[in-house]
């Protein structure tokens, strides 16, 4: 058997795992009684969850991904039913944010409208975004002030929805709330918290991502310059140099004490930092500077020891947000942009395959909590920690290995589009006249 045959067989097995993961995910859906579907964060939960992070809104993108990837209309039909469930949840959702509330729900509903022609989903998306805008107090939406739950995410969501004016309004408060540090700036991520976080999910780099994206798209150089100052403040904290890039989860060191000070995934580590630097490479001047930081992040990730579980608490998560699937997303970006990262991506997929729980019900994954007994956690459904996020990355990995489209069916607003050709970003957002060659 030739090497090509072996690779083809292995890729087929990845697709089979993704199909099994989708089968388990579909089986956990709940009928709303009006033709809609919803998902709980985990099967034992009583109430369904609408949010992008861990609920129905995060399931819809993988349904669209599976529809496009496998050509099976069952997934599209299920996405339409899931959209009905989200439409019914819009008016009762009290959170406005990208990952935990209406902004994320609106983007998913708009995508269903665009991809599947569901006008009710489109109308609900407009209604949801209108509610979000009405709740803005001129500075923020609540305690959180970062990407997942605060202004940065709302600004990205507004821009993705085509409302540049509101995107700018959401991000302008960062101009007057930035706190100076020796090498740049950072921000309070939650009202009244002494500590400051540094990475994409809840910290400075997530705000940087939004400032750079919205500032470049709207010609607001003040937002772009603030993004550069925020990035400089984080870069100055970096360890593992000169080849690597590793920044502590947060400061002071005890915040929070439930996770290790250094992480390597999307949320609080170099796998997510690299996504921010990919964005800065594509929208700011001096792309070689940002490309060098991407390389440093990659060096640290591949030399960290993940996905091996070297010690309790080091690498216990399979998911997209804080685990192996999130690192796989970066590895696949690298495969598509630089024809590199194939071997490490294969290691990650092999680990996900080995850790999958597979039986007659399908496939799912149990994350691990080393501080409790038993440590194996109930498998989850959603994007962040469960099947929706993992299956989506498995399908993309398989597609890339067949020379297929590197783009997702649903573009997450905080993961840059693949830059297919040297010097040309697929996402045209950049300042006028900026040099985007590298």
XYZ file of C-alpha atoms in Angstrom:
438
model
C 0.000 0.000 0.000
C 1.402 3.400 -0.943
C 1.871 6.344 1.395
C -0.957 8.119 -0.393
C -3.266 5.169 0.228
C -2.372 5.145 3.920
C -3.005 8.862 4.215
C -6.313 8.524 2.399
C -7.349 5.726 4.718
C -6.386 7.746 7.785
C -8.327 10.769 6.561
C -11.355 8.585 5.957
C -11.108 7.461 9.578
C -11.125 11.093 10.713
C -14.301 11.662 8.718
C -15.822 8.564 10.310
C -15.007 9.944 13.749
C -16.609 13.271 12.812
C -19.751 11.447 11.616
C -19.919 9.545 14.907
C -19.481 12.802 16.812
C -22.321 14.379 14.856
C -24.529 11.347 15.501
C -24.085 11.692 19.259
C -24.645 15.443 19.023
C -27.885 15.068 17.077
C -29.126 12.515 19.605
C -28.715 15.021 22.455
C -30.995 17.621 20.821
C -34.335 18.467 22.428
C -37.542 19.225 20.592
C -39.051 22.583 21.515
C -42.530 21.410 20.630
C -42.887 23.962 17.826
C -40.638 22.293 15.307
C -37.464 23.741 16.765
C -34.472 22.118 18.417
C -32.260 23.171 21.297
C -29.270 21.686 23.072
C -28.248 21.612 26.718
C -24.630 22.256 27.603
C -24.490 18.604 28.703
C -27.134 15.870 28.496
C -27.852 15.819 32.223
C -28.821 19.503 32.312
C -32.511 20.254 32.684
C -32.555 23.494 30.729
C -31.385 24.096 27.157
C -28.622 26.618 26.529
C -28.836 29.098 23.614
C -25.362 30.652 23.791
C -22.544 30.428 21.244
C -20.036 29.273 23.854
C -21.703 26.101 25.061
C -25.192 25.845 23.612
C -27.424 25.829 20.566
C -25.846 28.804 18.798
C -22.500 26.997 18.924
C -24.023 23.802 17.527
C -25.440 25.453 14.398
C -22.004 26.232 12.874
C -20.939 22.580 13.038
C -24.236 21.552 11.454
C -23.500 23.917 8.570
C -19.942 22.594 8.437
C -21.154 18.986 8.246
C -23.735 19.889 5.591
C -21.059 21.402 3.381
C -18.401 18.806 4.198
C -20.490 15.655 3.723
C -23.186 16.985 1.377
C -25.913 15.529 3.582
C -29.053 17.687 3.689
C -30.009 16.180 7.036
C -27.544 18.543 8.667
C -29.038 21.570 6.892
C -32.529 20.535 7.934
C -31.343 20.205 11.524
C -29.690 23.632 11.350
C -33.016 25.117 10.277
C -34.761 23.494 13.239
C -31.999 24.727 15.557
C -32.484 28.230 14.174
C -36.165 28.014 15.120
C -35.089 27.190 18.642
C -32.817 30.233 18.689
C -35.511 32.505 17.249
C -37.765 31.547 20.141
C -34.987 32.305 22.649
C -34.058 35.805 21.449
C -36.541 37.831 23.469
C -35.786 36.007 26.710
C -31.984 36.260 26.540
C -30.674 38.721 29.104
C -27.009 38.589 28.080
C -25.924 40.684 25.090
C -22.421 39.383 24.468
C -20.737 37.529 21.620
C -20.082 34.242 23.378
C -22.718 34.226 26.101
C -25.638 36.111 24.604
C -27.504 37.827 21.812
C -24.623 39.011 19.649
C -23.415 35.478 18.997
C -26.957 34.215 18.506
C -27.588 36.984 15.973
C -24.531 36.150 13.888
C -25.512 32.490 13.737
C -29.108 33.334 12.809
C -27.928 35.675 10.071
C -25.722 32.939 8.659
C -28.674 30.524 8.572
C -30.627 33.163 6.686
C -27.819 33.677 4.185
C -26.915 30.009 3.709
C -30.337 28.362 3.952
C -32.728 31.177 3.053
C -34.532 31.274 6.400
C -36.046 34.759 6.498
C -37.396 34.271 10.025
C -33.831 33.677 11.204
C -32.695 36.867 9.478
C -35.469 38.901 11.060
C -34.646 37.479 14.484
C -30.971 38.352 13.959
C -31.907 41.969 13.265
C -34.160 42.005 16.315
C -31.418 40.550 18.509
C -28.862 43.120 17.405
C -31.381 45.883 17.982
C -31.851 44.682 21.550
C -28.077 44.610 22.044
C -27.742 48.181 20.871
C -30.588 49.351 23.114
C -28.814 47.946 26.177
C -25.569 49.860 25.627
C -25.090 52.449 28.392
C -22.460 54.404 26.485
C -19.559 52.576 28.093
C -20.346 48.877 28.447
C -23.012 46.189 28.814
C -22.202 44.796 32.239
C -19.337 43.588 34.392
C -17.303 41.963 31.614
C -15.250 44.292 29.427
C -13.362 41.914 27.099
C -13.926 39.727 24.037
C -16.068 36.837 25.218
C -18.543 38.740 27.347
C -17.901 42.424 26.768
C -17.353 45.310 24.377
C -14.633 43.744 22.233
C -16.886 40.866 21.237
C -19.880 43.127 20.687
C -17.771 45.356 18.437
C -16.629 42.389 16.366
C -20.205 41.154 16.159
C -21.509 44.527 15.026
C -18.808 44.739 12.352
C -19.600 41.235 11.113
C -23.254 42.262 10.933
C -22.352 45.288 8.796
C -22.968 47.982 11.422
C -19.651 49.839 11.433
C -21.034 52.792 13.387
C -22.089 50.615 16.285
C -18.844 48.633 16.125
C -16.927 51.863 16.677
C -19.238 52.954 19.508
C -18.642 49.655 21.260
C -14.867 50.019 21.064
C -14.406 53.737 21.755
C -14.715 53.221 25.544
C -11.355 51.432 25.459
C -9.737 54.745 24.499
C -10.686 56.349 27.802
C -10.300 53.302 30.037
C -6.853 52.079 28.965
C -4.390 51.749 31.847
C -0.753 52.473 31.116
C 1.894 49.844 31.820
C 5.639 50.255 31.194
C 5.527 48.968 27.612
C 1.950 49.747 26.571
C -1.579 49.517 27.967
C -4.036 47.020 29.409
C -7.612 47.049 30.719
C -9.779 45.928 33.606
C -11.494 42.809 32.278
C -14.262 42.701 34.913
C -15.646 45.490 37.063
C -13.921 45.679 40.434
C -11.316 42.973 39.801
C -7.766 43.854 40.811
C -6.107 41.407 38.439
C -5.525 41.887 34.735
C -5.734 39.123 32.150
C -3.499 39.082 29.089
C -4.829 36.708 26.419
C -7.561 36.522 23.780
C -10.576 35.184 25.665
C -10.849 37.580 28.596
C -7.744 39.736 28.393
C -5.765 42.413 26.609
C -5.115 40.524 23.382
C -8.820 39.928 22.789
C -9.389 43.676 23.053
C -6.392 44.252 20.780
C -7.916 41.929 18.184
C -11.173 43.869 18.156
C -9.532 47.302 18.158
C -7.305 46.406 15.222
C -10.095 44.775 13.239
C -12.683 47.514 13.701
C -10.142 50.334 13.530
C -8.686 49.090 10.251
C -12.116 48.486 8.717
C -13.404 51.954 9.592
C -10.269 54.039 9.174
C -10.050 54.819 12.883
C -6.301 55.138 13.342
C -6.740 55.931 17.041
C -8.220 52.469 17.608
C -5.443 50.868 15.561
C -2.754 52.708 17.526
C -4.364 51.645 20.795
C -4.351 48.053 19.557
C -0.626 48.303 18.915
C -0.063 49.697 22.410
C -2.062 46.836 23.924
C -0.095 44.270 21.954
C 3.188 45.884 22.998
C 2.217 45.601 26.643
C 1.639 41.857 26.308
C 4.724 41.220 24.171
C 6.850 42.861 26.857
C 5.649 40.206 29.320
C 6.665 37.314 27.092
C 8.912 34.540 28.330
C 10.372 31.488 26.554
C 12.370 33.785 24.292
C 13.951 34.479 21.979
C 12.502 31.555 19.996
C 9.289 31.041 21.953
C 6.433 33.145 23.313
C 4.756 32.435 26.632
C 2.861 34.924 28.789
C 1.324 34.130 32.165
C -2.419 33.653 32.343
C -2.879 36.847 34.387
C -1.390 39.140 37.015
C -1.202 39.124 39.956
C -0.120 35.510 39.879
C -2.956 34.221 42.066
C -5.680 35.237 39.617
C -7.389 32.848 39.298
C -5.961 30.091 41.438
C -8.017 27.337 39.811
C -5.783 26.961 36.740
C -2.048 26.895 36.110
C -0.228 30.190 35.688
C 0.850 29.209 32.177
C -1.459 27.715 29.586
C -0.903 26.796 25.937
C -4.341 26.752 24.336
C -6.631 29.247 22.658
C -8.095 30.913 25.761
C -5.021 31.829 27.764
C -1.988 30.740 25.780
C 0.108 31.006 22.627
C -2.375 29.099 20.433
C -4.776 32.008 20.898
C -2.051 34.659 20.947
C -0.996 33.484 17.490
C -4.515 34.124 16.183
C -4.264 37.732 17.383
C -0.881 38.142 15.732
C -2.307 36.627 12.521
C -4.930 39.357 12.582
C -2.350 42.093 13.221
C -0.191 40.704 10.395
C -3.111 41.029 8.012
C -4.421 44.476 8.962
C -1.448 46.490 10.225
C 1.821 47.709 8.817
C 5.108 45.869 9.482
C 3.653 42.375 8.946
C 7.078 40.787 9.386
C 6.993 41.820 13.055
C 3.717 40.029 13.644
C 4.776 37.027 11.553
C 7.821 36.624 13.796
C 5.554 36.582 16.845
C 3.355 33.941 15.203
C 6.453 31.801 14.739
C 7.418 32.275 18.375
C 3.942 31.213 19.521
C 4.114 28.140 17.308
C 7.538 27.211 18.675
C 6.238 27.281 22.236
C 3.104 25.305 21.378
C 4.902 22.461 19.624
C 7.615 22.246 22.295
C 5.227 22.437 25.260
C 4.528 18.718 25.462
C 0.837 18.949 24.610
C -1.337 16.993 23.932
C 0.405 14.661 26.391
C -0.922 14.985 29.911
C 2.446 15.545 31.522
C 1.103 16.259 35.009
C -2.259 16.891 36.678
C -3.738 20.116 35.379
C -1.335 20.537 32.462
C -3.487 19.383 29.533
C -6.833 17.919 30.534
C -9.143 19.331 27.866
C -10.034 18.077 24.382
C -12.180 21.067 23.440
C -11.959 24.047 21.140
C -11.785 26.738 23.781
C -9.098 25.477 26.135
C -7.922 22.193 24.672
C -6.626 20.132 21.793
C -9.221 21.145 19.188
C -8.298 24.816 19.635
C -4.645 24.063 18.952
C -5.709 21.987 15.940
C -7.474 25.069 14.554
C -4.162 26.944 14.571
C -2.276 23.980 13.110
C -4.779 23.809 10.245
C -4.438 27.558 9.644
C -0.728 26.960 9.360
C -1.220 24.040 6.986
C -3.344 26.229 4.722
C -1.161 29.333 4.839
C 2.371 27.955 4.977
C 2.118 24.278 4.043
C 3.502 23.564 7.501
C 2.188 22.022 10.693
C 0.901 18.822 9.092
C 2.769 16.483 11.420
C 1.721 18.254 14.596
C -1.877 18.497 13.394
C -1.808 14.740 12.838
C -0.545 14.238 16.406
C -3.434 16.298 17.736
C -5.981 14.379 15.675
C -4.489 11.070 16.804
C -4.881 12.187 20.418
C -8.508 13.205 19.878
C -9.132 9.861 18.196
C -7.553 7.925 21.054
C -9.521 9.829 23.704
C -12.905 9.582 22.007
C -15.596 7.549 23.741
C -17.166 5.517 20.932
C -20.098 3.139 21.117
C -23.478 2.561 19.531
C -24.513 6.130 20.449
C -21.655 7.716 18.520
C -18.518 9.532 19.684
C -17.950 12.137 22.378
C -15.183 13.329 24.655
C -14.798 13.590 28.417
C -12.594 16.357 29.740
C -10.765 15.798 33.018
C -10.735 17.710 36.315
C -7.705 16.672 38.338
C -8.938 18.333 41.543
C -12.006 16.137 41.991
C -12.714 12.404 42.133
C -13.801 10.943 39.825
C -12.029 13.290 37.447
C -13.715 12.318 34.187
C -16.347 14.942 33.372
C -19.616 14.416 31.567
C -19.241 14.870 27.790
C -20.514 18.215 26.538
C -22.339 19.217 23.397
C -21.154 22.710 22.525
C -18.433 24.648 20.797
C -16.235 25.417 23.772
C -15.773 22.096 25.521
C -17.690 19.545 23.498
C -18.589 17.827 20.281
C -19.552 20.882 18.238
C -16.120 22.465 18.529
C -14.174 19.226 18.127
C -16.085 17.807 15.145
C -15.775 21.115 13.289
C -11.980 20.980 13.496
C -11.837 17.291 12.553
C -13.772 17.981 9.358
C -11.509 20.875 8.439
C -8.403 18.741 9.032
C -9.774 16.015 6.758
C -10.692 18.539 4.069
C -7.256 20.154 4.109
C -5.579 16.780 3.758
C -7.594 16.250 0.592
C -6.637 19.657 -0.767
C -10.041 21.160 -0.009
C -11.277 24.569 1.115
C -9.575 25.791 4.323
C -12.415 28.164 5.191
C -15.207 27.319 7.597
C -18.889 27.355 6.726
C -19.370 29.868 9.559
C -16.545 32.350 10.072
C -15.866 32.863 13.771
C -15.281 36.617 14.226
C -12.090 36.128 16.274
C -10.270 33.672 13.976
C -8.753 35.333 10.898
C -9.535 34.014 7.463
C -6.739 32.029 5.845
C -4.320 34.066 3.771
C -4.007 31.843 0.721
C -1.293 33.675 -1.190
C 1.832 35.334 0.130
C 1.107 38.988 0.713
C -2.630 38.701 0.084
C -5.152 38.314 2.903
C -8.525 36.825 2.079
C -10.014 39.253 4.601
C -9.571 42.719 3.032
C -9.800 44.612 6.321
C -6.638 46.715 6.590
C -5.680 50.397 6.730
C -5.493 52.121 3.390
C -1.989 51.842 2.018
C -0.818 49.330 4.630
C 1.936 46.943 3.588
C 0.625 43.393 3.857
C 3.553 41.559 2.346
C 5.760 39.300 4.392
